[in-house]
mmCIF file with all atom_site columns, C-alpha atoms in Angstrom:
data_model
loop_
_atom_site.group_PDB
_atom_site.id
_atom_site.type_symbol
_atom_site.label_atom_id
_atom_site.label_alt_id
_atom_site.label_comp_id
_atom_site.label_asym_id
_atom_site.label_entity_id
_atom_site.label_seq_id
_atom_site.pdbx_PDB_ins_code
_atom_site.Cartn_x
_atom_site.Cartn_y
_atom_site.Cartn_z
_atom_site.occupancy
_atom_site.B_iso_or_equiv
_atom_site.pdbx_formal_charge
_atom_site.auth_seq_id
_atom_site.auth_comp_id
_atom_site.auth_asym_id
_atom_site.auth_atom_id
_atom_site.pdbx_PDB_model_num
ATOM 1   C CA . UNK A 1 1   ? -0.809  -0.942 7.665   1.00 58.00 ? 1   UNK A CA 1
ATOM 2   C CA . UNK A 1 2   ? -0.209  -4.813 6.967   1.00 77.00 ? 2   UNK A CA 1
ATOM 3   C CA . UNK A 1 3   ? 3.544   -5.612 6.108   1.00 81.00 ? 3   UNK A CA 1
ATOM 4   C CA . UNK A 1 4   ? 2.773   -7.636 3.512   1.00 86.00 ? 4   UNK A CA 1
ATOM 5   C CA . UNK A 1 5   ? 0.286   -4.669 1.613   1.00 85.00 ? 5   UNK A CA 1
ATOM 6   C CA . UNK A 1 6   ? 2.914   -2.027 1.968   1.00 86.00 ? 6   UNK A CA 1
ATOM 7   C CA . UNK A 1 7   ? 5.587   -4.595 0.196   1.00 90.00 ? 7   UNK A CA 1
ATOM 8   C CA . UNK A 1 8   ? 3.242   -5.257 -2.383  1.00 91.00 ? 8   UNK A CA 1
ATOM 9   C CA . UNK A 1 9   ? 2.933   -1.934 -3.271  1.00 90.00 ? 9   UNK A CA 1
ATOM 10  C CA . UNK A 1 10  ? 6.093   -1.067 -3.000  1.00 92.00 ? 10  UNK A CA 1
ATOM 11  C CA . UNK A 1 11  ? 6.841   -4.014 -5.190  1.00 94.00 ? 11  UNK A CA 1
ATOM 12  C CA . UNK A 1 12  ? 4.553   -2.593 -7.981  1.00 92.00 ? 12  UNK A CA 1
ATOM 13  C CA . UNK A 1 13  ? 5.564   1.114  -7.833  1.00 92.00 ? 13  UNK A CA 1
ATOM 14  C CA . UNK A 1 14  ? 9.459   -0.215 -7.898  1.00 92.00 ? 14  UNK A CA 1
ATOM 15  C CA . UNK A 1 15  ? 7.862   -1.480 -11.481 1.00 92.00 ? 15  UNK A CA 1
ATOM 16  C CA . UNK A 1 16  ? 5.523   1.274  -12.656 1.00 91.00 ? 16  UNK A CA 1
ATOM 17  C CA . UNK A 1 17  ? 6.844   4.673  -11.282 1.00 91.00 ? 17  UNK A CA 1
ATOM 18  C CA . UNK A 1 18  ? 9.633   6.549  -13.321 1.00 90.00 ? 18  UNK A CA 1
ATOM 19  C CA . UNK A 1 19  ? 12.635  6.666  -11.831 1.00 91.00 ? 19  UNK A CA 1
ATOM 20  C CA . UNK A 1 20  ? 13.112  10.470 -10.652 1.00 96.00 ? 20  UNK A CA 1
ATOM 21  C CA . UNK A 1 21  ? 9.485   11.576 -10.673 1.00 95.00 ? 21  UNK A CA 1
ATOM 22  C CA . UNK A 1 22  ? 8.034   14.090 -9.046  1.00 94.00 ? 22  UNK A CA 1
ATOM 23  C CA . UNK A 1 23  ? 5.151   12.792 -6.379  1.00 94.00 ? 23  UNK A CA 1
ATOM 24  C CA . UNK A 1 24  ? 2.110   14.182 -5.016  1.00 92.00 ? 24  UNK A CA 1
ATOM 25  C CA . UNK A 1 25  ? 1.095   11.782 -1.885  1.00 92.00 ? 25  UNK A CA 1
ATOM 26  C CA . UNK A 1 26  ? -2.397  13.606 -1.207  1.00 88.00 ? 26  UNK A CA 1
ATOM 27  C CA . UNK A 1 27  ? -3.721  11.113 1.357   1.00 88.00 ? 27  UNK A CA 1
ATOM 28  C CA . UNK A 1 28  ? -0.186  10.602 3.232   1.00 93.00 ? 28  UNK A CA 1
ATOM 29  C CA . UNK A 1 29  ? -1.488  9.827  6.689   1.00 91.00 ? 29  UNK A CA 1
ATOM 30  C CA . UNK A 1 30  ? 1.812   9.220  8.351   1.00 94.00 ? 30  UNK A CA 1
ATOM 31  C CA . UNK A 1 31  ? 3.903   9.120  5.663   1.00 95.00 ? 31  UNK A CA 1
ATOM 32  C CA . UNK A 1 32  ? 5.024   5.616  4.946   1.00 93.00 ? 32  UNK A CA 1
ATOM 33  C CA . UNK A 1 33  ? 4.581   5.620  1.490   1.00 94.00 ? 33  UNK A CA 1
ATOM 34  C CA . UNK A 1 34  ? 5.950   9.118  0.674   1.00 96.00 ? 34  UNK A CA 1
ATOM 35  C CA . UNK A 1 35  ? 9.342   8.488  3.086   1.00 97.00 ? 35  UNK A CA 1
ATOM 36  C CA . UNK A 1 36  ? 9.701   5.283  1.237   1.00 96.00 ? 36  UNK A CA 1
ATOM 37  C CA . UNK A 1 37  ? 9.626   7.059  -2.090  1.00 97.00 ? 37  UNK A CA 1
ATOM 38  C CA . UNK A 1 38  ? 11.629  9.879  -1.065  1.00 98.00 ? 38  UNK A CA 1
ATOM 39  C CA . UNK A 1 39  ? 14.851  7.894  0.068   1.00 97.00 ? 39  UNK A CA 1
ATOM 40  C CA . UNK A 1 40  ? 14.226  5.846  -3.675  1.00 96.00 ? 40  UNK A CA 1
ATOM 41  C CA . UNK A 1 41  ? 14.879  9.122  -5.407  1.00 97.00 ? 41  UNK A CA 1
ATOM 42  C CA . UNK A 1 42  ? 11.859  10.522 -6.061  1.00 97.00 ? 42  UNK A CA 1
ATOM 43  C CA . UNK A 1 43  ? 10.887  14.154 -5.163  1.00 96.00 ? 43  UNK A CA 1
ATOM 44  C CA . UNK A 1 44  ? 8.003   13.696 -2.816  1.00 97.00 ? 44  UNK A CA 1
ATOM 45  C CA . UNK A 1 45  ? 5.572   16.502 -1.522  1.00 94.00 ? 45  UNK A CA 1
ATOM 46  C CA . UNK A 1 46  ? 3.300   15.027 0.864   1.00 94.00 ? 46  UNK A CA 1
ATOM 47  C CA . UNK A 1 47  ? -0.151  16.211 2.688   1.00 92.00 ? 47  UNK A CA 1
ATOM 48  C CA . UNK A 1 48  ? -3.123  14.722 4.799   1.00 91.00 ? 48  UNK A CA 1
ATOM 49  C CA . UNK A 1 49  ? -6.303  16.237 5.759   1.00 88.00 ? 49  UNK A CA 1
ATOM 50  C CA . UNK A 1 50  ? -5.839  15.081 9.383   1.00 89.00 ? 50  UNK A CA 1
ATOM 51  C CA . UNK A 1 51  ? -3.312  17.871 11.146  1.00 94.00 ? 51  UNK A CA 1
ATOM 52  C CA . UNK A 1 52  ? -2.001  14.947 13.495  1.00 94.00 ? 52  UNK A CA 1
ATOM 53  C CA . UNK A 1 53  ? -1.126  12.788 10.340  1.00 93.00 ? 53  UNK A CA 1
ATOM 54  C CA . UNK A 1 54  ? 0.778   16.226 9.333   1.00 96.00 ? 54  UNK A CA 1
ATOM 55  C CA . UNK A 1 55  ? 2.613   16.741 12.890  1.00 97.00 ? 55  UNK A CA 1
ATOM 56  C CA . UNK A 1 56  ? 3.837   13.205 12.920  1.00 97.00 ? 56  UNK A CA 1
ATOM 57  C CA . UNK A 1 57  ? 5.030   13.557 9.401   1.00 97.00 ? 57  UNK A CA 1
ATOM 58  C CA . UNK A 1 58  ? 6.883   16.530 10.220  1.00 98.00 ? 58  UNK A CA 1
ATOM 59  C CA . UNK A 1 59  ? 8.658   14.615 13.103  1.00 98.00 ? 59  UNK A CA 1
ATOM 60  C CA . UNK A 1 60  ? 9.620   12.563 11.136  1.00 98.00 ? 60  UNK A CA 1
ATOM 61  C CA . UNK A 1 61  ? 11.143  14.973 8.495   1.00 98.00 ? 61  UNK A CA 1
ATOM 62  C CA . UNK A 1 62  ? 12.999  16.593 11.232  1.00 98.00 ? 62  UNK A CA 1
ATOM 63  C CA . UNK A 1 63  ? 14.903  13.184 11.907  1.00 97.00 ? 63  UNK A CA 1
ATOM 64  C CA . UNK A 1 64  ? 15.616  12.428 8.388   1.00 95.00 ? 64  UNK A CA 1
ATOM 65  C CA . UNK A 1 65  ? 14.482  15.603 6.455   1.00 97.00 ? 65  UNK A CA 1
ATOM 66  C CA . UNK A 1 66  ? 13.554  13.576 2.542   1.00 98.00 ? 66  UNK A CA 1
ATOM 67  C CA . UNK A 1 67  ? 10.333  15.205 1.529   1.00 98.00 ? 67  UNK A CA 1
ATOM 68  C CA . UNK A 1 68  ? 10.409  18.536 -0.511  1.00 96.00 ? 68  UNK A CA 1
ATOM 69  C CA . UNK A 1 69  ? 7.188   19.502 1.041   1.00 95.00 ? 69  UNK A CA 1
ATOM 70  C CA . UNK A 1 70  ? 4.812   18.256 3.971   1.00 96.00 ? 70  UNK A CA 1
ATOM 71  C CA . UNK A 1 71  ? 0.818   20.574 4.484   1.00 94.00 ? 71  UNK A CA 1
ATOM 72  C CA . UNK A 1 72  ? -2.191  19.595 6.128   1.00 92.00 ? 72  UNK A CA 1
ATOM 73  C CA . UNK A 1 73  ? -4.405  19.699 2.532   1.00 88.00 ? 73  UNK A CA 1
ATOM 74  C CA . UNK A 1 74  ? -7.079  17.945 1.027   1.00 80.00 ? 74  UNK A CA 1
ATOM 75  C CA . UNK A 1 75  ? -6.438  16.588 -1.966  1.00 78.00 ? 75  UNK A CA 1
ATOM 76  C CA . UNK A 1 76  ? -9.948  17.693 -3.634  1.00 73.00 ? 76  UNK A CA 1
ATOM 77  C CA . UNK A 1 77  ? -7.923  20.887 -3.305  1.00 72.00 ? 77  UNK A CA 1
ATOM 78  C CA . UNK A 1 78  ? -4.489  21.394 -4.174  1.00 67.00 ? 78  UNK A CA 1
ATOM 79  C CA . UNK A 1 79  ? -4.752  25.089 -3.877  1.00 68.00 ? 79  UNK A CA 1
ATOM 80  C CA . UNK A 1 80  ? -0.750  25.262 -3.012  1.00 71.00 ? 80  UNK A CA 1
ATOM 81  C CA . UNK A 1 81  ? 0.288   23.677 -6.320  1.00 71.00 ? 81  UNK A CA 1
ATOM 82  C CA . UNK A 1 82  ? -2.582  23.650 -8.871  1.00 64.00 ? 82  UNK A CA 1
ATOM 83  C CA . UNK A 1 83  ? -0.022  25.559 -11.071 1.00 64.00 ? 83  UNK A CA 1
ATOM 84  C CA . UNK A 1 84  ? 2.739   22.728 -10.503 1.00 68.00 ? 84  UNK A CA 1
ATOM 85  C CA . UNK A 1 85  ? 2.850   19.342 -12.641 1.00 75.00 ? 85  UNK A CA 1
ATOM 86  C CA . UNK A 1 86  ? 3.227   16.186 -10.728 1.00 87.00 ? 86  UNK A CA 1
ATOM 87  C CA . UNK A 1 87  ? 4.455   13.029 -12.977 1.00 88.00 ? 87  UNK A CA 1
ATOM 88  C CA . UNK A 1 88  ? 2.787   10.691 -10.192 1.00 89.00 ? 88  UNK A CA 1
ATOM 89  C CA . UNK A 1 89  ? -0.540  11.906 -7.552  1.00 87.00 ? 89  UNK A CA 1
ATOM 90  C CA . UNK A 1 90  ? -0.658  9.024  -4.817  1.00 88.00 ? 90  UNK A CA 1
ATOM 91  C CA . UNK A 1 91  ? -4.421  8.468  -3.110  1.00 83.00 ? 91  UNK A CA 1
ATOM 92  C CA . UNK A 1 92  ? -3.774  5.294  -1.334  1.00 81.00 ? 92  UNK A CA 1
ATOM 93  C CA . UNK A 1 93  ? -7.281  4.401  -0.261  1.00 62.00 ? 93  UNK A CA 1
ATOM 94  C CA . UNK A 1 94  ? -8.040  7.761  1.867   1.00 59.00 ? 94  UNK A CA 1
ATOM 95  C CA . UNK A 1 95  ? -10.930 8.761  -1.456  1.00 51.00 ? 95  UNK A CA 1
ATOM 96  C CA . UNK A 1 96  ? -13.701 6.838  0.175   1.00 53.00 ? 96  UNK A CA 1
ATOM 97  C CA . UNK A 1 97  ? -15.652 6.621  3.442   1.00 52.00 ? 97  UNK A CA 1
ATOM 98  C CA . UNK A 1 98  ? -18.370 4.919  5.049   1.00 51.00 ? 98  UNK A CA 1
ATOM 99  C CA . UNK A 1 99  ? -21.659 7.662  5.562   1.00 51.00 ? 99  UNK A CA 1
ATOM 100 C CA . UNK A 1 100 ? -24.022 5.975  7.625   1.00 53.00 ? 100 UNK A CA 1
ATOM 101 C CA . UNK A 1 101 ? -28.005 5.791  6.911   1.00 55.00 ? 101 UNK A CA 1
ATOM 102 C CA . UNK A 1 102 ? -30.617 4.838  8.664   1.00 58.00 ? 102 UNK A CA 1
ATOM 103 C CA . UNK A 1 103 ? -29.703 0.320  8.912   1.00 55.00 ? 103 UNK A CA 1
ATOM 104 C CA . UNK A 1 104 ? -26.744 0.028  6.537   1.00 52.00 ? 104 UNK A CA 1
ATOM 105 C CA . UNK A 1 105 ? -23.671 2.136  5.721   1.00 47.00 ? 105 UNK A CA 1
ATOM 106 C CA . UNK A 1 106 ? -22.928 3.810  2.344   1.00 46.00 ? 106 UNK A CA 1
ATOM 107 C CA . UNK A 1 107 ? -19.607 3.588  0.674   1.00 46.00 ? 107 UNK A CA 1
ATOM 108 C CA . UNK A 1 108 ? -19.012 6.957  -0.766  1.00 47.00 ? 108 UNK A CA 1
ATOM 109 C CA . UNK A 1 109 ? -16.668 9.312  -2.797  1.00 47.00 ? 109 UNK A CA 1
ATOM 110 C CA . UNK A 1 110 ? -15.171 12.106 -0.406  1.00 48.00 ? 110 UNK A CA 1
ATOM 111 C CA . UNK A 1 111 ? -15.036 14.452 -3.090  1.00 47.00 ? 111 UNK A CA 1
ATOM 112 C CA . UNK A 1 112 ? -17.859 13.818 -5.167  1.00 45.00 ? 112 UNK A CA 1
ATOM 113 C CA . UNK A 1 113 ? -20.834 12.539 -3.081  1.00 39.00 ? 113 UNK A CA 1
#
C-alpha cells in the first residue's frame, strides 16, 4: 500500500468515523487499516478471505494484542456476527476483481457477479 493512500484515508476517517465505534474491517488483508483504528479507540473486529492475510494478522495481535476479533471470513458472509451491529463495515477495495474473457478482462463484483 502507497504511504501517501493510507494517510489519506486515514486523514478522512480521522473526519468521518465516530469516535468509539464499533468496526467491521471485512477485507483486512494484513491489517493496516484495522491496527490503525484499533490503537485510535475504536473496537475493531477484523477478517480476510485469504488465511495467510489472517496468520499475519494474528502475529501481529500477539505483539500488540488491539483487535477484539481477527477470522479468515468473507465478507459476503458474516455468518459469525450477522446478529451483531457494526456502526462502521470497512471494504477497502478487496469487492472487485478482474475475471478474464476471451481478449480483455472484466471488472466484476465478488459477491454479485
Amino acid at each position: 500500500m502507497k504511504r501517501n493512500e493510507w494517510l489519506t484515508t486515514m486523514y478522512y476517517f480521522d473526519r468521518v468515523l465516530p469516535p468509539h465505534s464499533r468496526i467491521f474491517d471485512g477485507c483486512a488483508g494484513t491489517g493496516n487499516y484495522a491496527f490503525e483504528l484499533a490503537r485510535r479507540g475504536n473496537a475493531v473486529i477484523a477478517s480476510d478471505i485469504v488465511p495467510r492475510n489472517v496468520d499475519i494478522m494474528r502475529q501481529k495481535q500477539m505483539q500488540k494484542p488491539l483487535l477484539d476479533d481477527i477470522f479468515v471470513g468473507d465478507i459476503c458472509e458474516m455468518n459469525p456476527y450477522e446478529d451483531h451491529s457494526f456502526d462502521v463495515v470497512l471494504c477497502m477495495g478487496a469487492f472487485t476483481i478482474w475475471k478474464k474473457r476471451p481478449g480483455t478482462w472484466l471488472w466484476s463484483n465478488v459477491c454479485g457477479y
